[in-house]
Amino acid sequence: MKRILVAIKRVVDYNVRIRVKPDGSGVITDGVKMSINPFDEIALEEALRLKEKGIVEEVLAVSIGPADCQQQLRTALAMGADRAILVQTDAVIEPLDAARIFRALCERESPLLAILGKQAIDDDCSQTGQMLAALWGRPQATFASKVEINGEVARVTREVDAGLETIEVDLPAVITTDLRLNEPRYVKLPDIMKAKKKPLDTLEPGALGVTPVERLKPVKFEPPPVRSKGVMVKDTQELIDALRRKGLA
Amino acid sequence: MNRILIVAEHDGSRLNPAIAKCVTCARGIPDAEITVAVFAADPSAVAADAAAVAGVDRVVTVTHPIHANALAAAIAPQLTELAAAYTHVFGPSTTFGKDLMPRVAALLEAPQVSDLMAVESATRFRRPIYASNAITTVETVAGSKVVATIRIASFEAAGVSVAPAPIEATTVAALPATHTRFISVSSARSDRPDLQTAAKVVSGGRALASADNFGILFKLADKMGAAVGASRAAVDAGYAANDMQVGQTGKIIAPELYLAFGISGAIQHLTGIKDAKTIVAINKDPEAPIFEVADIGLVGDLFQVVPELERLLG
Ligand SMILES: Cc1cc2nc3c(=O)[nH]c(=O)nc-3n(C[C@H](O)[C@H](O)[C@H](O)COP(=O)(O)OP(=O)(O)OC[C@H]3O[C@@H](n4cnc5c(N)ncnc54)[C@H](O)[C@@H]3O)c2cc1C
Ligand SMILES: Cc1cc2nc3c(=O)[nH]c(=O)nc-3n(C[C@H](O)[C@H](O)[C@H](O)COP(=O)(O)OP(=O)(O)OC[C@H]3O[C@@H](n4cnc5c(N)ncnc54)[C@H](O)[C@@H]3O)c2cc1C
């Protein structure tokens, strides 16, 4: 069966203003709203559209993390994913280990595409998709804003610093999503009910031959330096005067 | 001795200014020897640029026709092979570096420090997380190579050296992957300064309300010698090109002067301008969050202020 594997990461909701713990040991996540990483919603939407076009028959949603990730996987199933896998662990999973887990699943499930977010908005690493592509020995098309599948190849438009770049990659391949690839659909209530019956399997990283390793040790967390409040001016002339005093106009 | 390999970003004829910033970052590592690697179809001009950056000890070139356009899948296996002799492998935190470096890190089985903003030792670094709402210090485990993307807004560019570094052509056994092919790139090229390195940036948000209206910002920018940026809302609405987006998921910039017109100041936008020396905000809503970070604020209608500024600056 032709399928797409989609990564679904549970992250602190983008509307939450994150705060560092007073002892510098981490950020406060207790009682904070958690959501699907916005880029992963876009990844799922793209997979669903490719399924609706008849290019694949199945969309598989995968999350790595604690048992609570089931919430985000249920949302993914309600959006339209056919089945889900939670690779359950309470360990800190660095991108290289996340990529090893995804590689093991790609080898087992042989997807036509693995679609991940270009970055997770918590750690902002922007690594996992590229690492998966390297380990799986397949092409990568990162920061995608347009995807076309033509038989054995995908033509992908990428948002790069210079503008828009188009590349062609042989399938299977890894794609990471940028914001303008699509606008994810809303979940409808009946779909939430239906999603409860869809399969959600749980397994441990060990079952995929992966033992998470700590390679980057967090030493401390700090709040960023705050900018001191500036001055208000009342009109354009005062603005220009203020700029001139700073030598900026 | 720490041996640092920096991969050159270039357009085939010129070295990207981000590389001189990566060199400054690398110089912060104690006892560093710095090599710049150029992958190109014809590396001569770019290698000469790299050799002239102060602090660079050596430039190595790898020539292959596939490197006429930078493709991560083509460069990664070759860069990985070169990396064997180094302790650190650095690239800029641009779309080029963000695409390439994790692929190299995975091949090296090394961790990557993304958006490295400060060096504390050869193994200890600082980087922003949660859209720069927290800064974390990380330590790499002993014996591991360090791969990093360098947050270019955090470093000044290294100067020009008096005696250029030696340039060596090298060959590698690893073949570039051919499963990825470059087709085209379209950019709204202009003779305006580059957004990522400009000293002054004029930026507009949703309030501009149309692509035509953005024209008033371009006029002002041209008068000031500034680059033009935009919020995501403005890009999504089609008022501005995607490569103009500033913020967590766009460009992170550190100009001397950032002028924000009709931008509310969402945290994702502010992430991109935290290192600007002076932020000026013009917004008709006195409660707009952008005023909390602005050095100079003006409550007013941008459609009145922009033309006035243009006239009075004349
Ligand atoms: C002390 C400490 C505590 C930490 N606590 C947490 C924590 O509470 N919660 C947390 O999320 N991280 C935590 N992390 C970070 C975590 O270990 C990884 O470093 C980080 O999640 C991976 O980076 P990223 O998500 O930014 O990856 P990126 O490379 O930016 O992710 C890109 C894409 O990869 C996919 N992806 C990545 N990881 C997963 C996943 N787990 N499941 C599904 N898809 C995925 C998604 O599609 C995502 O959009 C902690 C780190 C440290 C050091
Ligand atoms: C995952 C994720 C990533 C994101 N990444 C980015 C990013 O990289 N960059 C980014 O910018 N955003 C990003 N965003 C979006 C961000 O949250 C905001 O939605 C966006 O920045 C808002 O853009 P804006 O300020 O132009 O629009 P608005 O928030 O709508 O603000 C418009 C402002 O214009 C003012 N205004 C209206 N008319 C006038 C006038 N005539 N004169 C003066 N002022 C006027 C209003 O008072 C208002 O403050 C991201 C969001 C998510 C979820």
XYZ file of C-alpha atoms and ligand atoms in Angstrom:
669
model
C 0.000 0.000 0.000
C 1.297 3.461 -0.865
C 1.495 5.626 2.199
C 2.853 8.824 3.672
C 4.403 8.987 7.104
C 3.713 12.255 8.925
C 5.491 13.413 12.085
C 3.276 14.894 14.809
C 5.177 16.594 17.604
C 3.443 17.697 20.796
C 4.690 21.184 21.684
C 3.751 24.118 23.865
C 1.034 26.032 21.990
C 2.382 28.946 19.975
C 0.173 31.410 21.862
C 1.779 30.588 25.207
C 4.337 33.043 26.496
C 6.999 30.718 27.798
C 8.866 31.422 31.061
C 12.128 30.054 32.380
C 12.020 28.337 35.807
C 13.570 30.527 38.514
C 16.283 27.906 39.191
C 17.305 27.836 35.511
C 16.634 24.104 35.173
C 14.189 24.420 32.295
C 11.085 26.220 31.131
C 7.701 26.067 32.864
C 5.496 23.587 31.011
C 3.183 22.499 33.860
C -0.434 23.269 33.079
C 0.528 24.964 29.842
C -1.603 24.387 26.729
C -0.045 21.798 24.398
C -0.787 21.449 20.677
C 0.429 19.826 17.491
C 3.499 21.692 16.222
C 1.981 24.082 13.604
C 4.381 22.857 10.914
C 3.260 19.285 11.551
C -0.384 20.239 11.036
C 0.719 21.561 7.667
C 2.570 18.276 7.011
C -0.566 16.303 7.814
C -2.751 18.540 5.645
C -0.400 18.022 2.690
C -0.465 14.259 3.184
C -4.266 14.263 3.337
C -4.462 16.276 0.112
C -2.133 13.829 -1.650
C -4.339 10.995 -0.453
C -7.445 12.816 -1.710
C -5.748 13.146 -5.098
C -5.290 9.374 -5.149
C -1.482 9.495 -4.981
C -1.368 7.446 -1.769
C -3.852 5.242 0.032
C -2.824 5.695 3.636
C -1.637 8.450 5.956
C 0.286 7.295 9.028
C 0.814 9.768 11.889
C 3.765 9.209 14.223
C 4.655 10.935 17.464
C 7.590 10.381 19.788
C 7.230 11.305 23.437
C 5.264 10.672 26.616
C 1.819 9.015 26.790
C 0.141 12.446 26.550
C 1.137 12.620 22.876
C -1.899 10.418 22.274
C -4.001 13.599 22.456
C -2.200 15.093 19.481
C -2.341 11.784 17.601
C -6.120 11.607 18.202
C -6.394 15.095 16.748
C -4.356 13.931 13.754
C -6.694 10.960 13.305
C -9.678 13.296 13.541
C -8.159 15.500 10.842
C -8.043 12.424 8.615
C -4.958 10.290 9.286
C -5.778 6.579 8.907
C -3.680 5.241 11.754
C -1.180 6.406 14.300
C 1.879 5.164 16.131
C 3.142 6.565 19.403
C 6.756 5.767 20.102
C 6.402 6.192 23.825
C 9.236 7.460 25.980
C 9.725 9.857 28.851
C 13.366 10.330 27.901
C 14.601 13.546 26.281
C 14.766 12.723 22.579
C 17.368 14.721 20.677
C 16.776 15.241 16.946
C 19.313 12.544 15.969
C 17.425 9.948 18.000
C 14.064 11.166 16.698
C 15.537 10.717 13.209
C 16.731 7.188 14.047
C 13.263 6.276 15.252
C 11.693 7.686 12.084
C 14.287 5.863 9.962
C 13.392 2.542 11.600
C 9.709 3.238 10.921
C 10.414 4.261 7.326
C 12.240 0.983 6.787
C 9.321 -0.929 8.286
C 6.502 0.987 6.592
C 8.229 1.902 3.271
C 6.393 5.200 2.771
C 6.517 7.089 -0.514
C 7.091 10.268 1.482
C 7.926 11.181 5.040
C 6.648 14.682 5.765
C 7.927 16.543 8.826
C 7.782 20.131 9.998
C 10.697 22.393 9.069
C 11.135 23.137 12.760
C 9.471 22.386 16.041
C 8.491 25.693 17.625
C 9.746 24.662 21.085
C 13.380 23.854 20.442
C 13.553 25.456 16.990
C 16.264 22.962 15.998
C 15.245 22.412 12.378
C 17.208 19.166 12.168
C 15.043 16.068 12.341
C 13.856 15.853 8.718
C 17.318 16.392 7.258
C 18.806 13.847 9.674
C 16.142 11.313 8.740
C 16.921 11.821 5.034
C 20.638 11.259 5.680
C 20.147 8.094 7.749
C 17.527 6.696 5.367
C 19.835 7.517 2.419
C 17.069 9.408 0.629
C 16.637 12.923 -0.833
C 15.387 15.833 1.237
C 13.271 18.770 0.130
C 13.217 21.162 3.071
C 11.123 24.307 3.698
C 8.574 23.259 1.055
C 5.919 25.699 -0.127
C 4.665 23.572 -3.056
C 4.755 19.826 -3.705
C 3.871 18.042 -6.957
C 4.163 14.287 -7.353
C 4.741 12.951 -10.871
C 5.191 9.186 -10.807
C 8.580 8.406 -9.315
C 9.638 11.982 -8.660
C 8.494 14.935 -6.599
C 8.952 18.513 -7.711
C 9.199 20.758 -4.695
C 9.344 24.536 -4.392
C 11.401 25.597 -1.385
C 11.386 28.868 0.532
C 15.053 29.875 0.577
C 16.788 33.117 1.543
C 17.127 34.133 -2.101
C 13.468 33.557 -2.941
C 11.856 30.365 -4.242
C 13.942 27.398 -5.363
C 12.559 24.420 -7.257
C 14.194 21.003 -7.031
C 13.277 17.543 -8.206
C 13.816 14.512 -5.978
C 13.478 10.787 -6.596
C 10.959 9.012 -4.367
C 10.884 7.969 -1.617
C 11.953 11.253 -0.097
C 11.703 13.415 3.003
C 9.872 16.738 2.831
C 9.823 19.392 5.535
C 7.017 21.935 5.476
C 7.104 25.707 5.441
C 4.185 27.887 6.508
C 2.786 28.671 3.104
C 2.477 25.092 1.838
C -1.204 24.966 2.742
C -3.763 25.953 5.343
C -4.683 23.026 7.586
C -8.363 22.058 7.806
C -10.401 22.322 10.980
C -11.436 19.205 12.820
C -15.187 18.527 12.752
C -16.977 17.084 15.769
C -18.209 13.846 14.109
C -14.634 13.192 13.011
C -13.448 13.328 16.608
C -15.920 10.540 17.422
C -14.855 8.493 14.386
C -11.194 8.974 15.261
C -11.699 7.115 18.521
C -12.126 3.897 16.537
C -9.014 4.353 14.392
C -5.926 2.313 15.321
C -3.339 3.943 17.569
C -0.436 1.613 18.342
C 2.126 2.224 21.020
C 5.657 0.892 21.037
C 8.938 1.662 22.711
C 12.060 3.041 21.050
C 13.812 -0.223 21.968
C 11.378 -2.150 19.788
C 12.791 -0.167 16.856
C 16.373 -0.796 17.957
C 16.903 2.732 19.261
C 18.272 3.574 22.707
C 18.168 7.359 23.211
C 21.577 8.871 23.943
C 22.326 12.252 25.476
C 24.765 14.056 23.212
C 23.939 17.649 24.130
C 23.744 18.193 27.852
C 21.635 21.168 28.952
C 23.661 23.160 31.478
C 21.189 25.934 32.208
C 18.247 27.931 30.915
C 17.963 31.710 31.169
C 15.420 34.308 30.184
C 16.595 36.460 27.272
C 17.947 39.930 28.048
C 15.073 42.406 28.135
C 15.136 45.545 26.046
C 14.591 48.612 28.173
C 11.500 50.619 27.365
C 12.156 53.394 24.909
C 10.711 56.840 24.369
C 7.491 57.884 22.662
C 7.572 60.767 20.196
C 4.520 62.721 19.127
C 5.022 63.304 15.415
C 7.202 62.606 12.409
C 9.446 65.635 12.990
C 10.194 64.477 16.552
C 10.896 61.005 15.217
C 13.435 62.386 12.780
C 15.041 64.471 15.527
C 15.348 61.368 17.711
C 16.911 59.420 14.832
C 19.347 62.259 14.125
C 20.457 62.313 17.769
C 21.357 58.640 17.403
C 23.141 59.348 14.107
C 20.617 57.216 12.222
C 19.153 59.822 9.881
C 44.147 22.297 19.155
C 40.597 22.766 17.843
C 40.300 22.323 14.104
C 37.263 24.107 12.727
C 35.830 23.531 9.274
C 33.407 26.157 7.941
C 31.406 25.384 4.818
C 31.265 28.330 2.420
C 27.898 29.605 1.265
C 28.153 31.338 -2.104
C 26.344 32.061 -5.349
C 29.098 30.732 -7.602
C 30.946 34.002 -7.803
C 30.933 35.601 -4.360
C 31.249 34.410 -0.779
C 28.099 35.083 1.269
C 28.797 37.735 3.971
C 27.417 35.285 6.575
C 30.689 33.321 6.351
C 32.804 36.179 7.757
C 30.458 36.054 10.771
C 30.934 32.305 11.152
C 34.686 32.975 11.177
C 34.271 35.442 14.062
C 32.302 32.792 15.944
C 34.998 30.168 15.265
C 37.706 32.565 16.478
C 35.937 32.558 19.848
C 36.922 28.914 20.313
C 40.249 28.603 22.154
C 43.263 27.461 20.166
C 41.327 27.367 16.901
C 42.664 26.606 13.458
C 40.112 27.657 10.860
C 39.579 26.110 7.429
C 36.914 27.177 4.937
C 35.669 24.533 2.485
C 34.341 25.674 -0.899
C 32.201 23.273 -2.940
C 31.689 24.717 -6.414
C 31.731 24.036 -10.143
C 34.472 26.660 -10.370
C 35.669 27.629 -6.889
C 38.376 30.176 -7.760
C 36.574 33.477 -7.095
C 34.824 32.257 -3.945
C 38.029 30.686 -2.599
C 39.845 33.987 -3.079
C 37.095 35.781 -1.119
C 37.356 33.216 1.693
C 41.163 33.381 1.806
C 40.921 37.118 2.416
C 38.775 36.829 5.561
C 40.881 37.635 8.629
C 41.325 34.594 10.844
C 41.036 31.992 8.098
C 44.120 29.739 8.113
C 43.394 27.697 5.021
C 40.860 27.319 2.213
C 40.136 23.941 0.628
C 38.187 23.560 -2.603
C 36.201 20.631 -3.979
C 35.304 21.027 -7.650
C 32.400 19.171 -9.276
C 29.856 20.298 -11.890
C 26.958 19.255 -9.602
C 28.049 21.998 -7.174
C 27.009 24.702 -9.673
C 23.968 24.968 -7.389
C 24.126 24.234 -3.684
C 22.293 20.975 -2.958
C 22.524 19.485 0.538
C 22.347 15.942 -0.806
C 25.321 16.594 -3.090
C 27.517 18.426 -0.597
C 26.754 16.379 2.547
C 28.669 13.141 1.771
C 31.727 15.078 0.617
C 31.688 17.508 3.534
C 31.288 14.538 5.895
C 34.429 12.972 4.443
C 36.414 16.212 4.835
C 35.108 16.575 8.401
C 37.023 13.477 9.544
C 40.071 15.638 10.256
C 38.204 18.328 12.235
C 36.760 18.792 15.706
C 34.046 21.294 14.725
C 31.996 21.717 11.530
C 30.184 25.036 11.169
C 27.719 26.464 8.671
C 25.643 29.648 8.742
C 22.098 29.560 10.105
C 20.695 30.534 6.715
C 18.432 28.319 4.629
C 21.629 26.921 3.010
C 23.162 25.940 6.356
C 19.899 24.816 7.944
C 19.301 22.473 5.020
C 22.841 21.067 4.861
C 24.271 20.841 8.379
C 21.810 18.381 9.986
C 22.383 16.028 7.064
C 26.118 16.189 7.784
C 25.607 15.820 11.547
C 23.557 12.665 11.017
C 26.221 11.170 8.730
C 28.837 11.983 11.379
C 26.563 10.691 14.179
C 27.235 13.980 15.911
C 24.826 16.304 17.695
C 24.077 19.665 16.118
C 23.907 22.950 17.991
C 21.355 24.980 16.010
C 21.531 28.794 15.979
C 24.684 28.952 18.077
C 24.700 32.502 19.507
C 27.703 32.459 21.884
C 30.764 30.306 22.490
C 31.648 29.598 26.137
C 34.308 26.964 25.461
C 35.165 24.443 22.751
C 32.277 22.275 23.976
C 29.895 24.738 25.623
C 27.570 27.023 23.676
C 24.472 29.170 24.061
C 21.440 29.013 21.787
C 17.904 30.421 21.775
C 14.804 28.222 22.132
C 11.052 28.891 22.179
C 11.268 31.738 19.668
C 14.104 33.269 21.721
C 11.959 33.414 24.857
C 14.623 31.372 26.591
C 18.354 30.933 26.117
C 19.894 27.578 26.869
C 23.517 26.669 27.490
C 24.444 23.233 26.159
C 27.552 21.105 26.529
C 28.527 18.485 23.979
C 29.674 15.132 25.340
C 33.391 14.386 25.309
C 34.862 12.860 22.189
C 32.021 13.920 19.921
C 32.472 16.208 16.958
C 30.481 19.427 17.170
C 28.276 20.404 14.238
C 26.634 23.816 14.458
C 24.688 26.392 12.532
C 25.816 29.886 13.482
C 23.197 32.531 14.241
C 24.670 35.260 12.079
C 22.799 38.079 13.842
C 24.936 37.334 16.942
C 28.367 37.942 15.408
C 30.169 40.830 13.706
C 31.831 40.032 10.390
C 35.578 39.298 10.509
C 37.641 41.895 8.661
C 39.913 41.561 5.665
C 43.269 39.900 6.259
C 46.539 41.476 5.167
C 48.023 38.176 3.986
C 45.492 35.892 2.270
C 45.339 32.283 3.481
C 46.638 29.483 1.223
C 44.111 27.796 -1.089
C 44.373 24.047 -1.717
C 42.379 22.013 -4.216
C 41.369 18.692 -2.733
C 39.602 15.567 -3.928
C 37.226 13.367 -1.978
C 36.207 9.771 -2.621
C 32.534 10.249 -1.714
C 30.372 10.873 -4.752
C 27.655 13.505 -4.571
C 24.159 11.997 -4.544
C 22.281 12.367 -7.832
C 18.776 11.654 -6.518
C 18.254 15.401 -6.050
C 18.276 17.792 -8.999
C 18.260 21.575 -9.106
C 15.603 22.976 -11.445
C 15.429 26.726 -10.912
C 15.461 29.604 -8.488
C 13.345 32.708 -8.762
C 14.164 35.720 -6.720
C 12.847 39.216 -6.767
C 16.439 40.431 -7.171
C 16.912 44.098 -6.682
C 19.753 46.483 -6.129
C 18.481 47.160 -2.611
C 20.706 45.998 0.255
C 20.370 42.374 1.335
C 17.845 42.043 4.168
C 20.068 39.770 6.256
C 23.068 42.087 6.316
C 21.557 45.551 5.788
C 22.354 48.283 8.324
C 18.846 49.729 7.995
C 15.583 47.876 7.444
C 12.127 49.307 6.749
C 9.434 46.735 7.455
C 5.689 46.558 6.937
C 2.819 44.489 8.304
C -0.759 43.603 7.532
C -1.713 47.266 7.891
C -0.196 48.038 4.478
C -3.314 46.318 3.084
C -2.018 45.722 -0.457
C 1.051 44.972 -2.524
C 0.661 48.369 -4.191
C 0.757 50.126 -0.838
C 4.020 48.354 -0.025
C 5.446 50.604 -2.728
C 5.522 53.511 -0.256
C 7.896 51.498 1.941
C 10.150 50.711 -1.014
C 10.324 54.417 -1.832
C 11.242 55.295 1.737
C 13.772 52.456 1.886
C 15.454 53.645 -1.294
C 15.771 57.133 0.120
C 17.362 55.728 3.291
C 19.495 53.048 1.621
C 17.540 50.435 3.554
C 16.373 46.893 2.880
C 12.655 46.059 3.079
C 11.184 43.404 5.373
C 7.682 42.228 6.219
C 5.628 40.411 8.837
C 4.248 36.986 8.111
C 0.745 38.411 7.867
C 1.914 40.702 5.045
C 3.647 37.841 3.231
C 0.726 35.439 3.650
C -1.627 38.066 2.258
C 0.599 38.430 -0.803
C 1.628 42.029 -0.105
C 5.309 41.081 0.104
C 7.578 38.283 -1.205
C 8.357 35.290 1.024
C 12.062 36.113 1.218
C 11.117 39.365 2.999
C 9.618 37.641 6.061
C 11.269 38.560 9.337
C 10.785 36.415 12.439
C 11.017 33.015 14.071
C 10.251 31.262 10.828
C 11.666 33.887 8.512
C 14.886 35.846 8.741
C 16.604 36.734 12.006
C 18.249 40.109 11.504
C 20.386 42.550 13.481
C 20.384 45.900 11.681
C 21.469 49.212 13.253
C 17.950 50.513 12.621
C 14.652 48.648 12.234
C 11.571 50.687 11.334
C 8.316 48.735 11.830
C 5.207 50.175 10.172
C 1.829 48.661 11.061
C 3.309 45.572 12.722
C 1.642 44.534 15.977
C 4.694 42.865 17.529
C 3.733 39.178 17.838
C 6.416 37.159 19.659
C 7.208 35.258 16.469
C 7.970 38.556 14.739
C 9.974 39.994 17.645
C 12.236 36.915 17.605
C 13.568 38.138 14.297
C 14.518 41.646 15.476
C 15.723 41.174 19.071
C 19.278 42.032 18.099
C 18.431 45.186 16.176
C 20.317 48.124 17.773
C 17.425 50.569 17.471
C 13.801 49.566 16.905
C 11.347 52.226 15.801
C 7.634 51.394 15.792
C 4.875 53.293 14.048
C 1.440 51.926 14.887
C -1.965 53.546 15.248
C -2.788 51.417 18.303
C -1.062 52.792 21.440
C -1.499 49.357 23.075
C 0.336 47.445 20.323
C 2.913 45.086 21.911
C 5.624 46.324 19.530
C 5.861 49.477 21.694
C 7.146 47.336 24.583
C 10.348 46.625 22.692
C 10.628 49.807 20.616
C 13.402 52.292 21.417
C 11.374 55.001 19.711
C 7.610 54.760 19.326
C 5.160 56.896 17.405
C 1.401 56.409 17.637
C 0.114 57.379 14.226
C -1.187 56.385 10.806
C 1.569 54.926 8.683
C -0.049 56.266 5.512
C 0.627 59.734 6.879
C 3.989 59.087 8.557
C 5.734 57.261 5.705
C 5.346 60.058 3.123
C 6.251 62.663 5.766
C 9.409 60.775 6.670
C 10.339 60.476 3.043
C 9.871 64.196 2.507
C 11.598 65.347 5.708
C 14.578 63.038 5.255
C 15.174 64.536 1.823
C 16.528 19.206 29.570
C 15.722 19.128 28.337
C 14.365 19.041 28.443
C 13.595 18.955 27.319
N 12.259 18.882 27.474
C 11.505 18.799 26.401
C 10.096 18.731 26.534
O 9.545 18.737 27.619
N 9.368 18.658 25.413
C 9.947 18.653 24.183
O 9.236 18.583 23.203
N 11.265 18.714 24.008
C 12.070 18.790 25.084
N 13.402 18.868 24.930
C 14.000 18.899 23.577
C 14.105 17.550 22.936
O 14.921 16.708 23.623
C 14.689 17.643 21.535
O 15.914 18.305 21.553
C 13.804 18.350 20.631
O 12.487 17.944 20.817
C 14.149 18.076 19.167
O 14.299 19.259 18.537
P 13.120 19.904 17.707
O 11.839 19.336 18.152
O 13.343 21.350 17.772
O 13.413 19.266 16.309
P 13.197 19.823 14.892
O 14.281 19.206 14.129
O 13.040 21.307 14.895
O 11.812 19.158 14.493
C 11.424 19.173 13.140
C 10.279 18.232 12.912
O 10.664 16.910 13.260
C 9.543 16.184 13.726
N 9.772 15.764 15.103
C 10.814 16.085 15.904
N 10.682 15.509 17.107
C 9.529 14.806 17.064
C 8.815 14.000 17.998
N 9.273 13.820 19.245
N 7.651 13.421 17.634
C 7.159 13.618 16.387
N 7.772 14.374 15.447
C 8.938 14.957 15.785
C 8.375 17.122 13.629
O 7.795 16.963 12.353
C 9.039 18.495 13.699
O 8.226 19.494 13.095
C 14.189 18.957 26.018
C 15.550 19.056 25.914
C 16.310 19.148 27.032
C 17.755 19.232 26.852
C 4.314 28.880 13.942
C 4.208 30.342 13.666
C 5.285 31.004 13.123
C 5.223 32.367 12.843
N 6.317 32.979 12.314
C 6.261 34.306 12.074
C 7.395 35.003 11.538
O 8.446 34.410 11.256
N 7.284 36.330 11.317
C 6.148 37.042 11.596
O 6.122 38.251 11.375
N 5.069 36.403 12.080
C 5.101 35.059 12.311
N 3.985 34.439 12.784
C 2.714 35.206 12.816
C 2.546 36.111 14.016
O 1.998 35.357 15.084
C 1.583 37.281 13.677
O 0.364 36.750 13.242
C 2.099 38.247 12.625
O 3.427 38.635 12.918
C 1.200 39.454 12.551
O 1.598 40.318 11.524
P 1.257 41.878 11.578
O 1.885 42.472 12.793
O 1.632 42.446 10.263
O -0.312 41.888 11.633
P -1.316 42.282 12.787
O -1.023 41.519 14.018
O -2.674 42.195 12.201
O -0.951 43.778 13.114
C -1.245 44.849 12.278
C -0.918 46.115 13.070
O -1.058 47.245 12.237
C -1.614 48.312 12.989
N -2.224 49.233 12.013
C -3.330 49.045 11.279
N -3.518 50.082 10.437
C -2.523 50.966 10.662
C -2.153 52.216 10.104
N -2.876 52.773 9.116
N -1.046 52.826 10.567
C -0.300 52.259 11.563
N -0.600 51.065 12.115
C -1.683 50.427 11.667
C -2.571 47.660 13.931
O -2.781 48.454 15.062
C -1.838 46.354 14.264
O -1.024 46.501 15.415
C 4.042 33.080 13.093
C 2.946 32.415 13.630
C 3.014 31.059 13.924
C 1.839 30.377 14.499
